[in-house]
């Protein structure tokens, strides 16, 4: 599998090096575990990785360090997969090298037309957006870029808080370190789940991406649109048990109009919107060990603990109990690191 890592001025060197290392590690795992590699060759590199720049010359990364190049757009040939990873952004949360992004977008577009899968990790999604590859497609980006991303690419269908989204041959992930999730996902697709799990174990990483909802600060509003801010206020603070019909009435509109507005502004249904906001509240409440699961469920508008548990898993990817353990461990680590 030929993989191109796109290097732009301002790219995060750690992401490019990390992706290269992760695929190299997968090659080692395949070679050492021929019984789990299926029909893949264990004598040749299964994942061949090249770092590509516009003209084949080195570029400066986000910190001014040089990123070496293995080839230029014009002579790199066709790849099976091309990845745009995280990069430095300006004060408006836009890439610092817009001209280079435009060049890269054109190249990714031609690669995609040639049959390549195109992936964007974190701010790398901006390059896919500029190429028009996200139009009409479900995608994701890191939680703090979500409002900017949605405004910049109104034809895209970003999903708030999703760790990894795949629509056709377009893959996006959220977060500066989400290249780990992307690499494991690619390894799983191409080499199988067993090899992906072993690669993740070797890298001491999760073989399944964690939802971004786990990292969003409590009370963070993912929109500056007055309607969505008012809707979040109603669900988060005023009436967590609110129904779609009650939310529409509180916003002085019909249920049908609410569905249309939510689809246009949030790219989700009112029901999903309510559930998501409830679970974001639940994540904050679950960090308090004094609260029982029943109390948290009740405060989030659920009379049935089973329904609450099911909703929490659907949004975050883990049970409330597992979340509590994960949160406790993470907070203890952060406290130790700050001392």
PDB file of N, CA, C and O in Angstrom, residues 27-86:
ATOM      1  N   UNK A  27       4.396  -2.791   9.832  1.00  0.00           N
ATOM      2  CA  UNK A  27       5.195  -3.688   8.985  1.00  0.00           C
ATOM      3  C   UNK A  27       5.964  -4.701   9.826  1.00  0.00           C
ATOM      4  O   UNK A  27       6.065  -5.882   9.464  1.00  0.00           O
ATOM      5  N   UNK A  28       6.518  -4.247  10.954  1.00  0.00           N
ATOM      6  CA  UNK A  28       7.261  -5.153  11.837  1.00  0.00           C
ATOM      7  C   UNK A  28       6.333  -6.200  12.443  1.00  0.00           C
ATOM      8  O   UNK A  28       6.692  -7.379  12.551  1.00  0.00           O
ATOM      9  N   UNK A  29       5.140  -5.769  12.838  1.00  0.00           N
ATOM     10  CA  UNK A  29       4.164  -6.691  13.431  1.00  0.00           C
ATOM     11  C   UNK A  29       3.757  -7.754  12.416  1.00  0.00           C
ATOM     12  O   UNK A  29       3.659  -8.944  12.739  1.00  0.00           O
ATOM     13  N   UNK A  30       3.536  -7.342  11.176  1.00  0.00           N
ATOM     14  CA  UNK A  30       3.153  -8.289  10.121  1.00  0.00           C
ATOM     15  C   UNK A  30       4.265  -9.306   9.894  1.00  0.00           C
ATOM     16  O   UNK A  30       4.011 -10.516   9.781  1.00  0.00           O
ATOM     17  N   UNK A  31       5.513  -8.825   9.834  1.00  0.00           N
ATOM     18  CA  UNK A  31       6.656  -9.715   9.598  1.00  0.00           C
ATOM     19  C   UNK A  31       6.832 -10.726  10.724  1.00  0.00           C
ATOM     20  O   UNK A  31       7.242 -11.870  10.491  1.00  0.00           O
ATOM     21  N   UNK A  32       6.503 -10.311  11.952  1.00  0.00           N
ATOM     22  CA  UNK A  32       6.702 -11.169  13.120  1.00  0.00           C
ATOM     23  C   UNK A  32       5.504 -12.080  13.402  1.00  0.00           C
ATOM     24  O   UNK A  32       5.589 -12.977  14.247  1.00  0.00           O
ATOM     25  N   UNK A  33       4.394 -11.815  12.718  1.00  0.00           N
ATOM     26  CA  UNK A  33       3.183 -12.607  12.958  1.00  0.00           C
ATOM     27  C   UNK A  33       2.566 -13.065  11.636  1.00  0.00           C
ATOM     28  O   UNK A  33       1.438 -12.675  11.294  1.00  0.00           O
ATOM     29  N   UNK A  34       3.281 -13.882  10.886  1.00  0.00           N
ATOM     30  CA  UNK A  34       2.783 -14.304   9.574  1.00  0.00           C
ATOM     31  C   UNK A  34       1.450 -15.042   9.642  1.00  0.00           C
ATOM     32  O   UNK A  34       0.653 -14.977   8.703  1.00  0.00           O
ATOM     33  N   UNK A  35       1.181 -15.690  10.748  1.00  0.00           N
ATOM     34  CA  UNK A  35      -0.065 -16.433  10.875  1.00  0.00           C
ATOM     35  C   UNK A  35      -1.280 -15.536  10.965  1.00  0.00           C
ATOM     36  O   UNK A  35      -2.401 -15.984  10.716  1.00  0.00           O
ATOM     37  N   UNK A  36      -1.073 -14.273  11.334  1.00  0.00           N
ATOM     38  CA  UNK A  36      -2.189 -13.338  11.466  1.00  0.00           C
ATOM     39  C   UNK A  36      -2.242 -12.335  10.319  1.00  0.00           C
ATOM     40  O   UNK A  36      -3.091 -11.441  10.304  1.00  0.00           O
ATOM     41  N   UNK A  37      -1.324 -12.476   9.364  1.00  0.00           N
ATOM     42  CA  UNK A  37      -1.227 -11.518   8.264  1.00  0.00           C
ATOM     43  C   UNK A  37      -2.065 -11.912   7.056  1.00  0.00           C
ATOM     44  O   UNK A  37      -2.099 -11.177   6.063  1.00  0.00           O
ATOM     45  N   UNK A  38      -2.711 -13.067   7.115  1.00  0.00           N
ATOM     46  CA  UNK A  38      -3.541 -13.504   6.004  1.00  0.00           C
ATOM     47  C   UNK A  38      -2.730 -13.701   4.741  1.00  0.00           C
ATOM     48  O   UNK A  38      -1.694 -14.375   4.747  1.00  0.00           O
ATOM     49  N   UNK A  39      -3.162 -13.068   3.648  1.00  0.00           N
ATOM     50  CA  UNK A  39      -2.475 -13.216   2.362  1.00  0.00           C
ATOM     51  C   UNK A  39      -1.403 -12.153   2.144  1.00  0.00           C
ATOM     52  O   UNK A  39      -0.760 -12.133   1.092  1.00  0.00           O
ATOM     53  N   UNK A  40      -1.187 -11.286   3.141  1.00  0.00           N
ATOM     54  CA  UNK A  40      -0.187 -10.224   2.993  1.00  0.00           C
ATOM     55  C   UNK A  40       1.222 -10.804   2.995  1.00  0.00           C
ATOM     56  O   UNK A  40       1.522 -11.774   3.706  1.00  0.00           O
ATOM     57  N   UNK A  41       2.101 -10.203   2.221  1.00  0.00           N
ATOM     58  CA  UNK A  41       3.491 -10.627   2.182  1.00  0.00           C
ATOM     59  C   UNK A  41       4.203 -10.236   3.470  1.00  0.00           C
ATOM     60  O   UNK A  41       4.036  -9.125   3.964  1.00  0.00           O
ATOM     61  N   UNK A  42       4.975 -11.161   4.024  1.00  0.00           N
ATOM     62  CA  UNK A  42       5.730 -10.859   5.243  1.00  0.00           C
ATOM     63  C   UNK A  42       7.200 -10.596   4.922  1.00  0.00           C
ATOM     64  O   UNK A  42       8.003 -10.362   5.822  1.00  0.00           O
ATOM     65  N   UNK A  43       7.545 -10.635   3.658  1.00  0.00           N
ATOM     66  CA  UNK A  43       8.939 -10.395   3.255  1.00  0.00           C
ATOM     67  C   UNK A  43       9.126  -9.011   2.646  1.00  0.00           C
ATOM     68  O   UNK A  43      10.249  -8.574   2.447  1.00  0.00           O
ATOM     69  N   UNK A  44       8.020  -8.326   2.336  1.00  0.00           N
ATOM     70  CA  UNK A  44       8.101  -6.988   1.776  1.00  0.00           C
ATOM     71  C   UNK A  44       7.319  -6.004   2.647  1.00  0.00           C
ATOM     72  O   UNK A  44       6.467  -6.404   3.437  1.00  0.00           O
ATOM     73  N   UNK A  45       7.617  -4.727   2.502  1.00  0.00           N
ATOM     74  CA  UNK A  45       6.887  -3.717   3.238  1.00  0.00           C
ATOM     75  C   UNK A  45       5.437  -3.657   2.742  1.00  0.00           C
ATOM     76  O   UNK A  45       5.188  -3.386   1.567  1.00  0.00           O
ATOM     77  N   UNK A  46       4.513  -3.903   3.638  1.00  0.00           N
ATOM     78  CA  UNK A  46       3.097  -3.823   3.268  1.00  0.00           C
ATOM     79  C   UNK A  46       2.686  -2.360   3.137  1.00  0.00           C
ATOM     80  O   UNK A  46       1.937  -1.990   2.242  1.00  0.00           O
ATOM     81  N   UNK A  47       3.212  -1.525   4.045  1.00  0.00           N
ATOM     82  CA  UNK A  47       2.916  -0.097   4.018  1.00  0.00           C
ATOM     83  C   UNK A  47       4.176   0.669   3.607  1.00  0.00           C
ATOM     84  O   UNK A  47       5.141   0.736   4.354  1.00  0.00           O
ATOM     85  N   UNK A  48       4.137   1.237   2.409  1.00  0.00           N
ATOM     86  CA  UNK A  48       5.257   2.032   1.888  1.00  0.00           C
ATOM     87  C   UNK A  48       4.893   3.505   2.024  1.00  0.00           C
ATOM     88  O   UNK A  48       3.941   3.987   1.398  1.00  0.00           O
ATOM     89  N   UNK A  49       5.639   4.241   2.845  1.00  0.00           N
ATOM     90  CA  UNK A  49       5.282   5.619   3.188  1.00  0.00           C
ATOM     91  C   UNK A  49       6.273   6.613   2.603  1.00  0.00           C
ATOM     92  O   UNK A  49       7.490   6.447   2.725  1.00  0.00           O
ATOM     93  N   UNK A  50       5.747   7.665   1.985  1.00  0.00           N
ATOM     94  CA  UNK A  50       6.563   8.738   1.430  1.00  0.00           C
ATOM     95  C   UNK A  50       6.025  10.084   1.927  1.00  0.00           C
ATOM     96  O   UNK A  50       4.812  10.293   1.990  1.00  0.00           O
ATOM     97  N   UNK A  51       6.932  10.997   2.249  1.00  0.00           N
ATOM     98  CA  UNK A  51       6.551  12.362   2.607  1.00  0.00           C
ATOM     99  C   UNK A  51       6.665  13.224   1.361  1.00  0.00           C
ATOM    100  O   UNK A  51       7.732  13.299   0.747  1.00  0.00           O
ATOM    101  N   UNK A  52       5.573  13.865   0.980  1.00  0.00           N
ATOM    102  CA  UNK A  52       5.512  14.594  -0.288  1.00  0.00           C
ATOM    103  C   UNK A  52       5.301  16.089  -0.044  1.00  0.00           C
ATOM    104  O   UNK A  52       4.451  16.489   0.765  1.00  0.00           O
ATOM    105  N   UNK A  53       6.078  16.919  -0.733  1.00  0.00           N
ATOM    106  CA  UNK A  53       5.898  18.370  -0.701  1.00  0.00           C
ATOM    107  C   UNK A  53       5.595  18.857  -2.115  1.00  0.00           C
ATOM    108  O   UNK A  53       5.791  18.119  -3.087  1.00  0.00           O
ATOM    109  N   UNK A  54       5.157  20.097  -2.240  1.00  0.00           N
ATOM    110  CA  UNK A  54       4.734  20.627  -3.537  1.00  0.00           C
ATOM    111  C   UNK A  54       5.830  20.536  -4.589  1.00  0.00           C
ATOM    112  O   UNK A  54       5.601  20.104  -5.720  1.00  0.00           O
ATOM    113  N   UNK A  55       7.057  20.947  -4.235  1.00  0.00           N
ATOM    114  CA  UNK A  55       8.159  20.984  -5.206  1.00  0.00           C
ATOM    115  C   UNK A  55       9.268  19.984  -4.915  1.00  0.00           C
ATOM    116  O   UNK A  55      10.307  19.992  -5.562  1.00  0.00           O
ATOM    117  N   UNK A  56       9.049  19.127  -3.927  1.00  0.00           N
ATOM    118  CA  UNK A  56      10.067  18.142  -3.589  1.00  0.00           C
ATOM    119  C   UNK A  56      11.137  18.660  -2.661  1.00  0.00           C
ATOM    120  O   UNK A  56      12.045  17.914  -2.283  1.00  0.00           O
ATOM    121  N   UNK A  57      11.044  19.931  -2.275  1.00  0.00           N
ATOM    122  CA  UNK A  57      12.029  20.529  -1.375  1.00  0.00           C
ATOM    123  C   UNK A  57      11.526  20.490   0.067  1.00  0.00           C
ATOM    124  O   UNK A  57      10.319  20.421   0.308  1.00  0.00           O
ATOM    125  N   UNK A  58      12.445  20.562   1.032  1.00  0.00           N
ATOM    126  CA  UNK A  58      12.022  20.567   2.437  1.00  0.00           C
ATOM    127  C   UNK A  58      11.153  21.785   2.743  1.00  0.00           C
ATOM    128  O   UNK A  58      11.248  22.819   2.079  1.00  0.00           O
ATOM    129  N   UNK A  59      10.288  21.660   3.744  1.00  0.00           N
ATOM    130  CA  UNK A  59       9.467  22.782   4.220  1.00  0.00           C
ATOM    131  C   UNK A  59       9.661  22.921   5.720  1.00  0.00           C
ATOM    132  O   UNK A  59      10.099  21.983   6.393  1.00  0.00           O
ATOM    133  N   UNK A  60       9.330  24.102   6.251  1.00  0.00           N
ATOM    134  CA  UNK A  60       9.450  24.334   7.686  1.00  0.00           C
ATOM    135  C   UNK A  60       8.166  23.900   8.393  1.00  0.00           C
ATOM    136  O   UNK A  60       7.064  24.174   7.916  1.00  0.00           O
ATOM    137  N   UNK A  61       8.340  23.238   9.510  1.00  0.00           N
ATOM    138  CA  UNK A  61       7.179  22.777  10.257  1.00  0.00           C
ATOM    139  C   UNK A  61       6.614  23.910  11.124  1.00  0.00           C
ATOM    140  O   UNK A  61       7.031  25.065  11.020  1.00  0.00           O
ATOM    141  N   UNK A  62       5.679  23.580  11.994  1.00  0.00           N
ATOM    142  CA  UNK A  62       5.003  24.582  12.823  1.00  0.00           C
ATOM    143  C   UNK A  62       5.965  25.334  13.734  1.00  0.00           C
ATOM    144  O   UNK A  62       5.693  26.469  14.132  1.00  0.00           O
ATOM    145  N   UNK A  63       7.107  24.719  14.059  1.00  0.00           N
ATOM    146  CA  UNK A  63       8.080  25.352  14.948  1.00  0.00           C
ATOM    147  C   UNK A  63       9.324  25.844  14.215  1.00  0.00           C
ATOM    148  O   UNK A  63      10.307  26.220  14.844  1.00  0.00           O
ATOM    149  N   UNK A  64       9.284  25.836  12.897  1.00  0.00           N
ATOM    150  CA  UNK A  64      10.416  26.337  12.128  1.00  0.00           C
ATOM    151  C   UNK A  64      11.487  25.312  11.824  1.00  0.00           C
ATOM    152  O   UNK A  64      12.526  25.644  11.246  1.00  0.00           O
ATOM    153  N   UNK A  65      11.249  24.061  12.171  1.00  0.00           N
ATOM    154  CA  UNK A  65      12.214  22.997  11.873  1.00  0.00           C
ATOM    155  C   UNK A  65      11.949  22.453  10.474  1.00  0.00           C
ATOM    156  O   UNK A  65      10.831  22.545   9.968  1.00  0.00           O
ATOM    157  N   UNK A  66      12.957  21.882   9.866  1.00  0.00           N
ATOM    158  CA  UNK A  66      12.826  21.410   8.491  1.00  0.00           C
ATOM    159  C   UNK A  66      12.215  20.009   8.423  1.00  0.00           C
ATOM    160  O   UNK A  66      12.551  19.122   9.210  1.00  0.00           O
ATOM    161  N   UNK A  67      11.317  19.830   7.470  1.00  0.00           N
ATOM    162  CA  UNK A  67      10.736  18.523   7.175  1.00  0.00           C
ATOM    163  C   UNK A  67      11.277  18.087   5.819  1.00  0.00           C
ATOM    164  O   UNK A  67      11.072  18.772   4.809  1.00  0.00           O
ATOM    165  N   UNK A  68      11.974  16.981   5.779  1.00  0.00           N
ATOM    166  CA  UNK A  68      12.559  16.492   4.528  1.00  0.00           C
ATOM    167  C   UNK A  68      11.465  15.913   3.618  1.00  0.00           C
ATOM    168  O   UNK A  68      10.408  15.471   4.084  1.00  0.00           O
ATOM    169  N   UNK A  69      11.728  15.931   2.319  1.00  0.00           N
ATOM    170  CA  UNK A  69      10.756  15.461   1.340  1.00  0.00           C
ATOM    171  C   UNK A  69      11.279  14.263   0.565  1.00  0.00           C
ATOM    172  O   UNK A  69      12.476  14.166   0.274  1.00  0.00           O
ATOM    173  N   UNK A  70      10.365  13.366   0.223  1.00  0.00           N
ATOM    174  CA  UNK A  70      10.707  12.199  -0.600  1.00  0.00           C
ATOM    175  C   UNK A  70      10.261  12.372  -2.047  1.00  0.00           C
ATOM    176  O   UNK A  70      10.487  11.487  -2.870  1.00  0.00           O
ATOM    177  N   UNK A  71       9.603  13.501  -2.351  1.00  0.00           N
ATOM    178  CA  UNK A  71       9.141  13.693  -3.716  1.00  0.00           C
ATOM    179  C   UNK A  71       8.245  14.899  -3.855  1.00  0.00           C
ATOM    180  O   UNK A  71       7.814  15.500  -2.863  1.00  0.00           O
ATOM    181  N   UNK A  72       7.963  15.277  -5.104  1.00  0.00           N
ATOM    182  CA  UNK A  72       7.118  16.430  -5.410  1.00  0.00           C
ATOM    183  C   UNK A  72       5.778  15.977  -5.970  1.00  0.00           C
ATOM    184  O   UNK A  72       5.627  14.846  -6.432  1.00  0.00           O
ATOM    185  N   UNK A  73       4.793  16.881  -5.941  1.00  0.00           N
ATOM    186  CA  UNK A  73       3.472  16.561  -6.475  1.00  0.00           C
ATOM    187  C   UNK A  73       3.554  16.044  -7.911  1.00  0.00           C
ATOM    188  O   UNK A  73       2.905  15.060  -8.274  1.00  0.00           O
ATOM    189  N   UNK A  74       4.369  16.707  -8.714  1.00  0.00           N
ATOM    190  CA  UNK A  74       4.393  16.435 -10.151  1.00  0.00           C
ATOM    191  C   UNK A  74       4.919  15.050 -10.498  1.00  0.00           C
ATOM    192  O   UNK A  74       4.510  14.459 -11.504  1.00  0.00           O
ATOM    193  N   UNK A  75       5.849  14.532  -9.709  1.00  0.00           N
ATOM    194  CA  UNK A  75       6.474  13.262 -10.082  1.00  0.00           C
ATOM    195  C   UNK A  75       6.295  12.153  -9.040  1.00  0.00           C
ATOM    196  O   UNK A  75       6.967  11.127  -9.093  1.00  0.00           O
ATOM    197  N   UNK A  76       5.375  12.357  -8.075  1.00  0.00           N
ATOM    198  CA  UNK A  76       5.212  11.365  -6.997  1.00  0.00           C
ATOM    199  C   UNK A  76       4.417  10.156  -7.440  1.00  0.00           C
ATOM    200  O   UNK A  76       4.495   9.090  -6.824  1.00  0.00           O
ATOM    201  N   UNK A  77       3.623  10.299  -8.510  1.00  0.00           N
ATOM    202  CA  UNK A  77       2.816   9.184  -8.966  1.00  0.00           C
ATOM    203  C   UNK A  77       1.524   9.037  -8.185  1.00  0.00           C
ATOM    204  O   UNK A  77       1.166   9.889  -7.365  1.00  0.00           O
ATOM    205  N   UNK A  78       0.837   7.935  -8.426  1.00  0.00           N
ATOM    206  CA  UNK A  78      -0.451   7.688  -7.786  1.00  0.00           C
ATOM    207  C   UNK A  78      -0.256   6.884  -6.503  1.00  0.00           C
ATOM    208  O   UNK A  78       0.517   5.919  -6.461  1.00  0.00           O
ATOM    209  N   UNK A  79      -0.961   7.288  -5.445  1.00  0.00           N
ATOM    210  CA  UNK A  79      -0.883   6.603  -4.157  1.00  0.00           C
ATOM    211  C   UNK A  79      -2.209   5.907  -3.851  1.00  0.00           C
ATOM    212  O   UNK A  79      -3.260   6.285  -4.381  1.00  0.00           O
ATOM    213  N   UNK A  80      -2.141   4.913  -2.987  1.00  0.00           N
ATOM    214  CA  UNK A  80      -3.365   4.264  -2.528  1.00  0.00           C
ATOM    215  C   UNK A  80      -4.060   5.125  -1.479  1.00  0.00           C
ATOM    216  O   UNK A  80      -5.287   5.115  -1.363  1.00  0.00           O
ATOM    217  N   UNK A  81      -3.249   5.858  -0.720  1.00  0.00           N
ATOM    218  CA  UNK A  81      -3.766   6.688   0.365  1.00  0.00           C
ATOM    219  C   UNK A  81      -2.918   7.948   0.474  1.00  0.00           C
ATOM    220  O   UNK A  81      -1.690   7.880   0.436  1.00  0.00           O
ATOM    221  N   UNK A  82      -3.564   9.098   0.606  1.00  0.00           N
ATOM    222  CA  UNK A  82      -2.862  10.359   0.836  1.00  0.00           C
ATOM    223  C   UNK A  82      -3.419  10.983   2.109  1.00  0.00           C
ATOM    224  O   UNK A  82      -4.645  11.062   2.283  1.00  0.00           O
ATOM    225  N   UNK A  83      -2.534  11.429   3.009  1.00  0.00           N
ATOM    226  CA  UNK A  83      -2.950  11.939   4.312  1.00  0.00           C
ATOM    227  C   UNK A  83      -2.476  13.373   4.505  1.00  0.00           C
ATOM    228  O   UNK A  83      -1.281  13.675   4.362  1.00  0.00           O
ATOM    229  N   UNK A  84      -3.403  14.248   4.857  1.00  0.00           N
ATOM    230  CA  UNK A  84      -3.076  15.610   5.289  1.00  0.00           C
ATOM    231  C   UNK A  84      -3.253  15.634   6.802  1.00  0.00           C
ATOM    232  O   UNK A  84      -4.336  15.341   7.305  1.00  0.00           O
ATOM    233  N   UNK A  85      -2.190  15.955   7.523  1.00  0.00           N
ATOM    234  CA  UNK A  85      -2.248  15.896   8.986  1.00  0.00           C
ATOM    235  C   UNK A  85      -2.315  17.295   9.594  1.00  0.00           C
ATOM    236  O   UNK A  85      -2.463  18.293   8.886  1.00  0.00           O
ATOM    237  N   UNK A  86      -2.188  17.370  10.921  1.00  0.00           N
ATOM    238  CA  UNK A  86      -2.323  18.629  11.645  1.00  0.00           C
ATOM    239  C   UNK A  86      -1.300  19.668  11.232  1.00  0.00           C
ATOM    240  O   UNK A  86      -0.207  19.346  10.765  1.00  0.00           O
TER     241      UNK A  86
END
